[in-house]
XYZ file of C-alpha atoms in Angstrom:
400
model
C 81.703 84.437 99.564
C 82.927 87.870 100.308
C 85.681 88.568 102.384
C 84.682 88.906 105.318
C 82.265 85.859 105.591
C 85.410 83.491 104.603
C 88.038 84.939 107.238
C 85.254 84.166 109.734
C 84.421 81.310 108.602
C 88.201 79.949 108.658
C 89.204 81.356 112.181
C 86.346 79.514 113.351
C 86.996 76.070 111.583
C 90.680 76.178 113.256
C 89.745 76.919 116.780
C 87.328 73.907 116.457
C 88.512 71.584 113.876
C 92.067 72.244 113.788
C 92.418 68.576 115.820
C 91.269 66.746 112.365
C 92.311 69.529 109.629
C 95.197 68.399 107.003
C 97.119 71.307 105.226
C 98.843 69.451 102.722
C 96.833 68.601 99.872
C 96.797 65.036 98.145
C 98.445 64.777 94.832
C 97.285 62.830 92.125
C 95.712 63.050 88.883
C 92.783 64.391 87.926
C 92.201 62.894 84.527
C 89.040 60.073 83.420
C 91.488 57.306 83.381
C 92.570 58.165 86.878
C 89.089 58.200 87.937
C 88.191 55.251 85.836
C 90.267 53.154 87.802
C 89.343 53.839 90.650
C 85.761 52.649 89.467
C 84.253 56.330 88.650
C 84.506 58.008 85.242
C 85.121 62.038 85.351
C 83.148 64.633 82.690
C 85.536 65.608 79.949
C 85.669 68.476 81.044
C 89.181 69.379 82.072
C 89.027 69.993 86.482
C 89.103 73.252 87.649
C 90.547 74.186 90.936
C 88.524 74.461 93.937
C 88.318 76.174 97.346
C 86.858 74.166 100.169
C 84.756 71.786 97.738
C 81.212 70.355 98.258
C 80.165 67.264 97.199
C 76.436 66.675 96.179
C 74.941 63.474 94.495
C 72.528 63.020 92.208
C 71.347 59.456 90.462
C 74.654 58.108 88.947
C 76.863 60.386 89.869
C 78.406 63.013 92.294
C 79.112 67.146 91.480
C 81.917 68.450 93.327
C 81.749 72.580 93.848
C 83.691 75.331 94.614
C 82.933 76.311 98.497
C 83.094 79.686 97.652
C 81.362 80.291 94.592
C 79.315 77.069 93.837
C 80.695 76.721 90.589
C 80.521 73.164 89.083
C 84.276 72.353 89.210
C 83.298 68.819 88.082
C 81.113 65.291 87.517
C 82.117 62.105 88.248
C 79.604 58.918 87.282
C 79.464 56.659 89.985
C 76.694 54.021 89.307
C 74.280 53.055 92.440
C 72.616 54.990 95.676
C 75.403 57.058 96.748
C 76.041 59.088 100.237
C 78.468 61.396 101.427
C 80.066 62.328 104.689
C 82.915 64.298 105.047
C 86.297 62.892 105.677
C 87.822 65.201 108.626
C 90.582 66.842 106.865
C 90.124 69.877 104.064
C 90.315 67.424 100.862
C 88.546 64.606 101.097
C 85.287 63.064 101.810
C 84.158 59.593 102.448
C 82.110 58.174 99.929
C 78.931 55.126 101.105
C 78.988 53.204 98.079
C 77.164 49.670 96.662
C 80.829 48.264 97.748
C 81.386 49.326 100.441
C 83.455 52.950 101.819
C 85.703 54.678 99.348
C 87.280 58.182 99.621
C 87.117 60.830 97.560
C 89.731 63.641 96.925
C 87.765 66.482 96.398
C 89.905 68.705 96.233
C 91.839 66.620 93.664
C 88.922 65.635 92.279
C 89.572 62.205 91.933
C 88.226 59.315 93.416
C 91.717 57.804 95.723
C 92.265 53.950 95.677
C 91.375 54.081 99.698
C 88.550 51.828 100.253
C 86.723 49.723 103.266
C 84.734 47.093 100.839
C 81.901 45.654 102.784
C 78.214 45.262 102.049
C 76.179 47.896 103.764
C 78.693 50.740 104.575
C 76.792 53.015 106.916
C 77.284 55.944 109.624
C 80.294 58.247 109.475
C 81.744 60.138 112.660
C 84.400 62.134 113.386
C 85.234 62.742 116.936
C 88.423 63.347 118.824
C 90.789 63.598 115.564
C 89.560 60.413 114.837
C 86.799 59.019 111.893
C 84.997 56.244 112.694
C 83.415 54.288 109.988
C 80.551 51.528 110.477
C 79.243 49.011 108.210
C 76.091 47.536 108.807
C 76.165 44.466 106.362
C 79.204 43.179 108.595
C 79.364 45.183 111.872
C 82.856 46.208 111.121
C 84.361 49.368 112.610
C 87.022 51.105 110.933
C 89.160 53.782 112.975
C 91.556 55.980 111.064
C 93.424 59.606 111.516
C 92.058 61.752 109.088
C 95.520 63.471 108.775
C 96.873 59.734 107.102
C 94.613 60.188 104.137
C 97.274 62.741 102.584
C 99.372 60.092 101.580
C 97.133 58.286 99.456
C 97.251 54.866 101.266
C 94.987 53.127 103.602
C 95.310 54.497 106.595
C 96.450 52.106 109.229
C 93.849 52.634 111.817
C 92.128 50.617 114.208
C 89.163 47.702 113.859
C 86.656 46.086 116.011
C 83.951 43.970 114.830
C 80.574 43.963 116.474
C 79.092 39.933 117.698
C 76.681 40.284 114.949
C 75.704 42.913 112.103
C 73.539 45.412 112.434
C 72.399 48.942 110.750
C 75.011 50.261 113.870
C 77.279 53.869 114.623
C 80.465 53.655 116.484
C 82.340 56.626 118.039
C 85.878 56.935 119.393
C 86.578 59.126 122.135
C 89.830 61.376 123.291
C 91.312 58.805 125.515
C 90.860 55.931 122.920
C 87.825 54.411 124.331
C 85.285 53.334 121.632
C 81.607 53.669 122.022
C 79.467 50.837 119.432
C 76.316 49.819 119.420
C 74.283 46.535 120.284
C 72.516 44.561 118.086
C 71.307 42.016 115.144
C 69.464 43.004 111.789
C 65.990 42.156 113.357
C 66.949 44.003 116.528
C 69.346 47.088 118.011
C 69.033 47.273 122.048
C 71.843 49.290 123.284
C 75.973 50.150 123.597
C 78.981 48.560 124.951
C 82.601 51.049 125.150
C 86.060 49.282 124.523
C 89.006 50.305 126.040
C 92.149 51.165 123.502
C 92.973 47.485 123.447
C 88.834 46.449 122.471
C 88.207 45.212 125.588
C 84.674 45.742 127.125
C 84.462 48.134 129.846
C 81.124 49.595 130.117
C 77.851 48.109 128.552
C 73.845 49.615 128.519
C 71.419 47.594 126.974
C 68.412 49.922 128.033
C 68.670 51.784 124.056
C 65.474 49.292 122.507
C 66.495 50.778 118.278
C 69.395 52.602 119.119
C 70.411 55.028 116.203
C 72.327 57.815 115.478
C 75.019 59.698 117.464
C 76.342 62.887 118.798
C 79.100 64.379 120.790
C 78.021 67.450 123.226
C 80.462 69.690 125.032
C 82.702 68.373 127.787
C 82.669 65.406 125.175
C 79.103 63.670 126.589
C 78.277 60.911 123.918
C 74.686 60.281 123.063
C 72.813 57.725 121.111
C 68.917 57.875 120.352
C 66.531 55.227 121.374
C 62.762 54.633 120.799
C 61.894 55.895 124.430
C 64.622 58.862 124.548
C 68.233 58.867 124.230
C 71.430 57.107 126.283
C 74.345 59.643 127.187
C 77.563 58.186 128.047
C 80.172 60.718 129.807
C 82.883 60.353 132.659
C 82.686 55.861 132.236
C 79.313 55.843 132.843
C 75.907 55.590 130.878
C 72.904 57.388 131.966
C 69.505 56.972 130.071
C 67.379 60.170 129.805
C 63.403 58.933 128.913
C 61.236 60.681 126.487
C 58.019 61.879 128.080
C 56.155 59.350 125.857
C 55.897 56.021 125.701
C 57.554 55.530 122.280
C 59.279 58.739 121.555
C 61.818 58.022 119.343
C 65.009 59.943 118.779
C 66.944 58.562 115.622
C 69.329 61.497 114.366
C 71.091 64.251 116.719
C 73.243 67.270 116.136
C 76.481 68.170 118.802
C 78.168 70.877 118.957
C 81.770 71.219 120.846
C 80.325 74.549 122.678
C 76.997 73.567 123.947
C 76.095 70.592 126.642
C 72.387 70.258 124.532
C 72.187 68.054 121.749
C 69.762 68.639 119.087
C 67.227 65.220 118.077
C 64.256 64.523 116.182
C 61.309 63.304 117.697
C 58.600 61.074 116.524
C 55.629 59.179 118.207
C 53.530 57.047 115.812
C 55.764 53.446 115.836
C 53.038 52.240 113.280
C 53.447 55.631 110.509
C 54.506 54.512 107.013
C 56.337 57.676 107.171
C 56.149 60.403 110.339
C 56.288 63.536 109.765
C 56.911 65.699 113.061
C 56.781 68.837 113.886
C 59.031 68.804 117.455
C 62.726 68.567 117.725
C 64.108 67.396 120.976
C 66.745 69.520 123.056
C 68.457 67.051 125.370
C 71.138 68.775 128.045
C 73.345 66.356 128.750
C 74.520 68.263 132.093
C 71.179 68.414 133.419
C 70.500 65.087 132.138
C 66.637 66.763 130.865
C 64.900 66.593 127.865
C 62.597 69.408 126.152
C 60.373 69.201 122.863
C 60.114 72.071 120.716
C 57.139 72.633 118.441
C 58.682 74.128 115.200
C 54.816 74.595 113.660
C 56.647 72.926 110.919
C 57.489 69.586 109.990
C 61.483 68.540 108.503
C 63.399 65.576 107.451
C 66.496 63.697 109.131
C 68.569 66.162 106.619
C 67.336 68.790 108.350
C 69.411 68.768 111.554
C 72.718 70.744 111.919
C 74.481 73.023 114.393
C 75.775 76.928 113.639
C 79.208 78.082 115.056
C 77.757 80.030 118.111
C 75.827 76.253 119.032
C 72.976 77.235 117.608
C 69.839 74.609 117.087
C 69.387 74.958 113.140
C 66.821 73.130 111.777
C 65.465 73.431 107.949
C 61.511 72.765 107.974
C 59.372 72.163 105.465
C 58.271 76.196 105.068
C 61.092 76.238 103.169
C 62.993 78.096 106.386
C 66.103 77.438 108.617
C 64.599 77.374 111.875
C 67.519 79.347 114.309
C 66.855 77.688 117.747
C 68.804 78.725 121.295
C 69.122 75.640 122.717
C 69.331 76.851 126.459
C 65.518 78.298 126.280
C 64.369 76.173 123.212
C 63.198 79.468 121.663
C 63.041 79.975 117.569
C 65.072 83.147 117.434
C 65.183 83.660 113.907
C 63.632 82.110 110.965
C 65.979 82.610 107.805
C 64.034 81.893 103.997
C 66.345 79.162 102.227
C 64.078 77.186 99.764
C 60.383 76.990 98.746
C 58.028 74.479 100.695
C 58.307 70.947 100.369
C 57.317 67.952 101.409
C 59.442 64.574 102.589
C 58.916 61.689 100.315
C 57.617 58.552 101.491
C 61.341 56.714 100.026
C 64.161 57.997 102.252
C 66.332 57.412 99.444
C 64.420 59.940 97.528
C 66.092 63.248 97.270
C 64.103 66.277 99.398
C 66.206 69.729 100.780
C 69.346 69.147 102.482
C 71.153 71.592 104.974
C 75.022 70.671 105.411
C 76.666 73.592 108.116
C 79.944 74.561 107.651
C 80.988 77.439 110.073
C 79.074 80.489 109.330
C 77.762 79.058 105.868
C 74.765 77.142 105.766
C 74.598 75.149 102.398
C 71.029 74.139 101.584
C 69.942 71.976 98.546
C 66.803 72.750 96.665
C 66.278 69.304 94.309
C 62.807 70.865 92.886
C 64.370 73.344 91.384
C 68.060 71.611 90.937
C 69.426 74.634 92.794
C 71.941 74.655 95.688
C 72.254 77.958 97.923
C 75.120 79.519 99.854
C 73.461 81.361 102.992
C 75.376 83.616 105.881
C 73.736 82.133 109.037
C 74.327 85.445 111.126
C 73.158 87.771 108.561
C 70.396 85.715 106.871
C 70.989 86.813 103.306
C 71.932 84.439 100.610
C 75.540 85.010 99.562
C 74.890 82.890 95.848
C 72.872 80.327 94.134
C 73.532 78.020 91.680
C 71.452 75.854 89.051
C 72.890 72.181 88.520
C 72.087 69.929 85.708
C 70.278 67.233 87.730
C 68.545 67.095 90.897
C 70.980 66.597 94.128
C 69.967 64.257 96.556
C 73.328 64.274 99.767
C 75.273 67.074 100.091
C 78.656 67.431 102.202
C 82.019 68.748 102.203
C 85.477 68.577 103.466
C 86.385 70.280 106.011
C 87.619 74.015 105.442
C 91.147 74.887 105.387
C 93.103 77.610 106.684
């Protein structure tokens, strides 16, 4: 990454994410024995130093890459279908594994002993300096300050257990309120809000099939429904209906700089796999929903937000569609990968978009490739070919 891009990215990160950024790198060895103790097997190659590391999953393990050069620094073997999300600091990511949530020190390139055990670990949410884990198999919610991960010990955090286990999500607000979804294994209905002492203070069950969350400017929190979206702001819920009887918004992307959320949009409840071409823009201030037709389909790993609040969608045409959320107009299309089609199985690899300030990272599993793209210029900064095709892609919060 050239120096000007690097400096611009880090300045933006300092402004937007300073509350959850940790300046002290974690210690810990990076030897094969250290990883083996944590339940993974490291590559025999000695670990190279990495800056703002990225983590990509593949069938049977993880790649840790340098965030500037994309150079492969280390491979860690980890069986099963693994998922990855930022932990909220500049060193760690959270893995969803067969045994539960596990914390990887991506900077030190080693699995830590920090683990939140439980069946079906699901969503990882970062907001207002806190990270929230939702374990689908138990309904358990764990909240912690990612700054405490630097100690190498499991943070002392808040816990809450849903009335019934379900595929859910939770988020803690700046004032200590906790929004968490409602449902069972068979049916999801809405969300509730707890005060800082876990006492229920609000509830709305007018959100069938509730899924996913995002936070917008002025801390408007939204969860998706099969008939629109449910917004929580200033102590109350507001439902924004979809224009269709079945208008599912299951994945959303928010920005602290914009009151408008980006969401997917599906209208066929009977489809084995619907490949939608429209996305939704939800104005959390005006409580209105707008649909935008991209002219190409996309997947649940295609949505992101840019450094200026722009809405980003990686289409199956291979381009990143840059949308002005205020007008719904596509401002430009950035060539990223070749044309692709979303696979039927959601666990199968497909191009994935991960954005960190001014840089978009896009995987291209068909070519075993990973690309870094400058969102301002639209030009590729660098590309790399990896030993295996990757699936999920994420990284740490960039350092200073």
